[in-house]
CSV table of C-alpha atoms in Angstrom, one decimal:
chain,number,residue,atom,x,y,z
A,25,HIS,CA,-36.2,24.4,-30.3
A,26,GLN,CA,-39.6,26.0,-30.3
A,27,ASP,CA,-41.0,27.9,-33.2
A,28,ARG,CA,-43.6,30.7,-33.2
A,29,ASN,CA,-46.4,28.1,-33.5
A,30,ASN,CA,-45.1,26.4,-30.2
A,31,ASN,CA,-43.9,23.4,-32.2
A,32,THR,CA,-40.9,21.9,-30.4
A,33,ALA,CA,-38.0,19.7,-31.5
A,34,THR,CA,-34.8,18.4,-29.9
A,35,PHE,CA,-31.4,18.1,-31.5
A,36,TYR,CA,-28.4,16.3,-30.1
A,37,ILE,CA,-24.8,17.2,-31.1
A,38,ASP,CA,-23.7,13.6,-30.6
A,39,ASN,CA,-27.0,11.9,-30.9
A,40,LYS,CA,-26.8,10.6,-27.4
A,41,GLU,CA,-28.8,12.5,-24.8
A,42,SER,CA,-26.5,11.5,-21.9
A,43,LEU,CA,-23.2,12.8,-23.4
A,44,GLN,CA,-21.7,16.0,-21.8
A,45,THR,CA,-21.2,17.4,-25.4
A,46,ASN,CA,-25.0,17.9,-25.4
A,47,SER,CA,-24.9,20.2,-22.3
A,48,ILE,CA,-24.9,23.7,-23.9
A,49,SER,CA,-23.0,26.5,-22.0
A,50,ASP,CA,-23.7,29.4,-24.4
A,51,ILE,CA,-25.5,30.1,-27.6
A,52,GLU,CA,-25.6,32.9,-30.1
A,53,GLN,CA,-27.4,33.5,-33.4
A,54,ASP,CA,-25.6,35.1,-36.4
A,55,ASP,CA,-27.1,37.3,-39.2
A,56,GLU,CA,-27.8,34.2,-41.2
A,57,HIS,CA,-29.9,32.7,-38.4
A,58,LYS,CA,-27.3,30.0,-37.7
A,59,LEU,CA,-26.7,29.0,-34.1
A,60,TRP,CA,-23.3,29.0,-32.5
A,61,LEU,CA,-22.8,26.8,-29.5
A,62,SER,CA,-20.4,25.9,-26.8
A,63,THR,CA,-20.7,23.0,-24.5
A,64,ASN,CA,-19.6,22.2,-20.9
A,65,GLY,CA,-16.9,19.8,-22.1
A,66,ALA,CA,-13.6,20.5,-24.0
A,67,SER,CA,-15.3,19.9,-27.4
A,68,GLY,CA,-14.7,23.1,-29.2
A,69,LEU,CA,-17.2,25.4,-31.0
A,70,TYR,CA,-20.3,24.2,-32.9
A,71,ARG,CA,-22.4,25.8,-35.6
A,72,PHE,CA,-25.9,24.5,-36.1
A,73,ASP,CA,-27.9,25.2,-39.3
A,74,PRO,CA,-31.6,24.9,-38.4
A,75,LEU,CA,-32.6,24.5,-42.0
A,76,THR,CA,-30.3,21.4,-42.8
A,77,ARG,CA,-30.2,20.4,-39.2
A,78,VAL,CA,-26.4,19.8,-39.5
A,79,PHE,CA,-23.7,20.6,-36.9
A,80,LYS,CA,-20.3,21.8,-37.9
A,81,ARG,CA,-17.4,21.6,-35.3
A,82,TYR,CA,-14.4,23.9,-34.9
A,83,GLN,CA,-11.5,22.7,-32.8
A,84,HIS,CA,-7.9,23.7,-31.8
A,85,GLN,CA,-5.2,22.2,-34.1
A,86,LYS,CA,-1.6,22.3,-32.8
A,87,ASP,CA,-0.3,22.5,-36.3
A,88,LYS,CA,-2.6,25.3,-37.5
A,89,PRO,CA,-2.0,28.7,-35.9
A,90,SER,CA,-5.3,30.1,-37.2
A,91,SER,CA,-7.4,27.4,-35.6
A,92,LEU,CA,-9.4,27.9,-32.4
A,93,LEU,CA,-7.3,28.9,-29.5
A,94,SER,CA,-8.7,26.3,-27.1
A,95,ASP,CA,-11.4,23.6,-27.2
A,96,TYR,CA,-12.7,24.9,-23.8
A,97,VAL,CA,-15.1,27.5,-25.1
A,98,LEU,CA,-16.8,29.6,-22.4
A,99,SER,CA,-18.6,32.5,-24.2
A,100,ILE,CA,-19.7,33.6,-27.7
A,101,LYS,CA,-20.8,36.9,-29.1
A,102,LYS,CA,-21.7,38.0,-32.6
A,103,GLY,CA,-19.4,40.7,-34.0
A,104,ARG,CA,-19.7,43.0,-37.0
A,105,SER,CA,-19.1,42.2,-40.7
A,106,GLY,CA,-19.6,38.4,-40.5
A,107,LYS,CA,-17.3,37.9,-37.4
A,108,LEU,CA,-17.8,36.0,-34.2
A,109,TRP,CA,-16.1,36.6,-30.8
A,110,VAL,CA,-15.2,33.5,-28.9
A,111,GLY,CA,-14.1,33.4,-25.3
A,112,THR,CA,-12.0,30.3,-24.3
A,113,LYS,CA,-9.9,29.2,-21.3
A,114,ALA,CA,-6.8,30.4,-23.2
A,115,GLY,CA,-8.0,33.8,-24.2
A,116,LEU,CA,-10.1,35.6,-26.8
A,117,ASP,CA,-10.6,34.7,-30.4
A,118,LEU,CA,-12.2,36.7,-33.3
A,119,MET,CA,-13.5,34.3,-36.0
A,120,GLU,CA,-13.8,35.2,-39.6
A,121,VAL,CA,-16.9,33.0,-40.2
A,122,GLN,CA,-16.5,32.8,-44.0
A,123,THR,CA,-13.0,31.4,-43.9
A,124,GLY,CA,-13.1,29.7,-40.5
A,125,ALA,CA,-9.9,31.4,-39.4
A,126,PHE,CA,-9.3,32.7,-35.9
A,127,LYS,CA,-7.3,35.7,-34.8
A,128,HIS,CA,-6.1,35.4,-31.2
A,129,TYR,CA,-6.2,38.1,-28.5
A,130,LEU,CA,-4.2,36.6,-25.6
A,131,ASN,CA,-5.2,37.7,-22.1
A,132,THR,CA,-1.6,39.0,-21.4
A,133,LEU,CA,0.0,39.2,-18.1
A,134,ARG,CA,-0.2,43.0,-17.9
A,135,ASP,CA,-2.3,46.0,-18.7
A,136,THR,CA,-0.8,47.2,-22.0
A,137,VAL,CA,-2.5,50.6,-21.7
A,138,ASN,CA,-1.6,51.3,-18.1
A,139,LEU,CA,1.8,49.8,-18.0
A,140,THR,CA,2.2,50.5,-14.3
A,141,TYR,CA,-0.2,47.7,-13.4
A,142,SER,CA,1.1,44.1,-13.7
A,143,ASN,CA,-0.8,41.2,-12.5
A,144,LEU,CA,0.8,37.8,-13.1
A,145,LEU,CA,-2.4,36.0,-14.2
A,146,THR,CA,-2.2,32.3,-14.9
A,147,ASN,CA,-6.0,32.0,-15.6
A,148,LYS,CA,-6.6,33.5,-19.1
A,149,SER,CA,-10.3,32.5,-19.2
A,150,ILE,CA,-12.7,34.8,-20.9
A,151,VAL,CA,-16.0,34.0,-19.2
A,152,ALA,CA,-18.1,36.9,-20.7
A,153,ILE,CA,-18.1,39.0,-23.9
A,154,GLY,CA,-19.7,42.3,-24.2
A,155,PRO,CA,-20.7,44.6,-27.1
A,156,GLU,CA,-18.3,46.1,-29.7
A,157,GLN,CA,-17.9,49.9,-29.2
A,158,ASP,CA,-15.6,52.1,-31.3
A,159,ASN,CA,-13.4,49.2,-32.4
A,160,ASN,CA,-13.1,47.9,-28.8
A,161,ILE,CA,-14.5,44.8,-27.3
A,162,TRP,CA,-15.3,44.2,-23.7
A,163,ALA,CA,-14.6,40.9,-22.0
A,164,GLY,CA,-15.0,39.5,-18.6
A,165,THR,CA,-12.4,37.4,-16.7
A,166,PRO,CA,-12.0,35.8,-13.2
A,167,PHE,CA,-9.7,38.8,-12.5
A,168,GLY,CA,-11.8,41.8,-13.7
A,169,ALA,CA,-12.9,43.3,-17.0
A,170,VAL,CA,-10.7,44.0,-20.1
A,171,LYS,CA,-11.2,46.5,-22.9
A,172,ILE,CA,-9.4,45.2,-26.0
A,173,ASP,CA,-8.6,47.3,-29.0
A,174,GLU,CA,-9.4,45.1,-32.0
A,175,LYS,CA,-6.8,46.6,-34.3
A,176,SER,CA,-3.8,47.0,-32.0
A,177,GLY,CA,-4.7,44.1,-29.6
A,178,ARG,CA,-3.9,46.3,-26.6
A,179,PHE,CA,-5.6,45.5,-23.2
A,180,LYS,CA,-6.9,48.0,-20.6
A,181,ARG,CA,-8.0,46.5,-17.3
A,182,TYR,CA,-11.0,47.5,-15.1
A,183,LEU,CA,-12.6,46.2,-11.9
A,184,LYS,CA,-9.2,44.3,-11.2
A,185,GLU,CA,-10.3,42.7,-7.9
A,186,VAL,CA,-13.6,41.1,-9.0
A,187,VAL,CA,-15.0,38.2,-11.0
A,188,VAL,CA,-17.0,39.5,-14.0
A,189,ASN,CA,-19.8,37.1,-14.6
A,190,SER,CA,-21.7,38.9,-17.3
A,191,ILE,CA,-21.6,42.0,-19.5
A,192,PHE,CA,-24.8,43.7,-20.7
A,193,ASN,CA,-25.5,46.7,-22.9
A,194,ASP,CA,-29.1,48.1,-22.4
A,195,SER,CA,-31.3,49.9,-24.9
A,196,HIS,CA,-30.0,53.2,-23.8
A,197,HIS,CA,-26.4,52.0,-24.6
A,198,ASN,CA,-25.5,51.9,-20.9
A,199,LEU,CA,-22.9,49.2,-20.2
A,200,TRP,CA,-23.5,46.9,-17.2
A,201,MET,CA,-21.2,44.3,-15.5
A,202,GLY,CA,-22.5,41.7,-13.1
A,203,THR,CA,-19.7,40.8,-10.8
A,204,SER,CA,-18.8,38.9,-7.6
A,205,TYR,CA,-19.3,42.2,-5.7
A,206,GLY,CA,-22.6,43.3,-7.3
A,207,LEU,CA,-23.7,45.4,-10.4
A,208,PHE,CA,-21.5,48.0,-11.9
A,209,LYS,CA,-22.2,50.6,-14.6
A,210,TYR,CA,-19.7,52.2,-17.0
A,211,ASP,CA,-19.2,55.9,-16.6
A,212,LYS,CA,-17.7,57.0,-20.0
A,213,SER,CA,-16.8,60.5,-18.7
A,214,THR,CA,-14.3,59.1,-16.2
A,215,ASP,CA,-13.6,55.9,-18.1
A,216,ASN,CA,-14.5,53.8,-15.0
A,217,PHE,CA,-17.0,51.5,-13.6
A,218,LEU,CA,-19.1,52.7,-10.7
A,219,PRO,CA,-21.2,50.5,-8.4
A,220,SER,CA,-24.9,50.8,-9.1
A,221,VAL,CA,-27.3,52.1,-6.4
A,222,LEU,CA,-29.3,49.1,-7.3
A,223,SER,CA,-26.4,46.7,-6.5
A,224,LEU,CA,-28.3,44.6,-3.9
A,225,GLY,CA,-25.8,45.3,-1.2
A,226,GLY,CA,-22.7,44.0,-3.1
A,227,LYS,CA,-24.2,40.5,-3.6
A,228,PRO,CA,-22.9,38.6,-6.6
A,229,VAL,CA,-24.8,39.3,-9.9
A,230,TYR,CA,-24.6,36.6,-12.5
A,231,ARG,CA,-26.9,37.0,-15.5
A,232,SER,CA,-29.0,40.0,-16.7
A,233,THR,CA,-31.6,40.9,-19.4
A,234,GLU,CA,-33.8,43.9,-20.2
A,235,ASP,CA,-37.6,43.6,-20.6
A,236,HIS,CA,-39.9,45.6,-22.9
A,237,THR,CA,-40.3,48.4,-20.4
A,238,ASN,CA,-36.5,48.9,-20.1
A,239,ASP,CA,-36.3,47.3,-16.6
A,240,LEU,CA,-33.3,45.2,-15.9
A,241,TRP,CA,-33.7,41.6,-14.6
A,242,ILE,CA,-30.7,39.9,-12.8
A,243,ASN,CA,-30.2,36.7,-10.8
A,244,SER,CA,-28.4,37.0,-7.6
A,245,GLU,CA,-28.2,35.4,-4.0
A,246,PRO,CA,-31.5,37.0,-2.9
A,247,GLY,CA,-33.4,35.6,-6.0
A,248,ILE,CA,-34.4,37.2,-9.2
A,249,ALA,CA,-34.4,41.0,-9.1
A,250,ARG,CA,-36.3,43.4,-11.2
A,251,LEU,CA,-34.4,46.8,-11.4
A,252,ASN,CA,-36.5,50.0,-12.3
A,253,LEU,CA,-33.9,52.3,-13.6
A,254,GLN,CA,-36.4,55.2,-13.8
A,255,ASN,CA,-37.3,55.2,-10.1
A,256,ASN,CA,-34.2,53.3,-8.7
A,257,GLU,CA,-36.5,50.6,-7.3
A,258,VAL,CA,-35.7,47.0,-6.8
A,259,THR,CA,-38.3,44.2,-6.6
A,260,ILE,CA,-37.1,40.7,-5.4
A,261,TYR,CA,-38.7,37.5,-6.4
A,262,GLY,CA,-37.7,34.6,-4.1
A,263,MET,CA,-39.3,31.8,-2.2
A,264,SER,CA,-42.7,33.5,-1.9
A,265,GLN,CA,-43.0,33.6,-5.7
A,266,GLY,CA,-41.8,29.9,-6.1
A,267,ILE,CA,-38.1,30.9,-6.9
A,268,ASN,CA,-35.5,29.0,-4.9
A,269,PRO,CA,-32.4,31.3,-4.5
A,270,VAL,CA,-30.2,28.2,-3.7
A,271,ILE,CA,-30.8,26.8,-7.1
A,272,LEU,CA,-30.1,30.1,-8.8
A,273,THR,CA,-26.7,30.4,-7.0
A,274,SER,CA,-25.7,26.8,-7.0
A,275,TYR,CA,-26.1,26.5,-10.8
A,276,ALA,CA,-25.3,30.3,-11.4
A,277,TYR,CA,-23.0,29.7,-14.3
A,278,THR,CA,-25.3,27.4,-16.3
A,279,ILE,CA,-28.4,29.5,-15.8
A,280,TYR,CA,-29.1,32.2,-18.5
A,281,ALA,CA,-31.4,35.2,-18.8
A,282,TYR,CA,-33.5,35.9,-21.9
A,283,THR,CA,-36.4,38.1,-22.9
A,284,ARG,CA,-38.7,36.6,-25.4
A,285,HIS,CA,-40.4,38.5,-28.3
A,286,ASN,CA,-43.7,38.7,-26.4
A,287,GLY,CA,-42.0,40.2,-23.4
A,288,ASP,CA,-41.6,37.3,-21.2
A,289,VAL,CA,-38.4,37.1,-19.1
A,290,LEU,CA,-37.0,33.7,-18.7
A,291,PHE,CA,-34.3,32.3,-16.3
A,292,GLY,CA,-33.1,28.7,-16.8
A,293,ASP,CA,-30.3,26.5,-18.0
A,294,THR,CA,-29.5,25.5,-21.5
């Protein structure tokens, strides 16, 4: 942790630096400034209070249907009205933070909106969670994207043949998906995702963030790319700028993108 005065402190979930539990895979801050964490092990969901410096753990309990769906937590996203979306290897959960109860949205075997499409999925992992829009939540899976109606629990599938690595909503409310086949943008008029002209030739896109000038930054095989949406220009930062693309791709799923308050764009692991 680093505060605005550049004072730093380190906190360990299990008080031992070497434990896998301390390897953070995702992090999200809620409206009360508490931090929600997932780790690279099957250790559940953690809440950290920076004021008391206390961790609280939430786990799956076989005899409690309202508990966390799976201890393998892959993604976290703040929702509305004191709720938290949690992506696991077994599907998507919506947590009522005040009560600690979880509502399960299982990644069903078929598209429940377009019933003609049926894909026998055995991997129910939710690897990315996007923004809430009109009572819907977007989620990314190894077999495409899904839009889930929060009230009915119905799924609609998109990008069915790609791995969705990340979901991002920019300041102009455009919805982007970084996938195994490049960058895609949602077209609301057709209810479909279209490949971006800035898609880097279909190279995999992993993480993305927006800077203070509304440019998008993504990490991909060529390196870190800056996408100027106004002029449709791409600037690649690679070996010449001290960035090793091999590291970016080898550890792509543990590297995250973040824009600081001062406008700095950061790419690094947790």
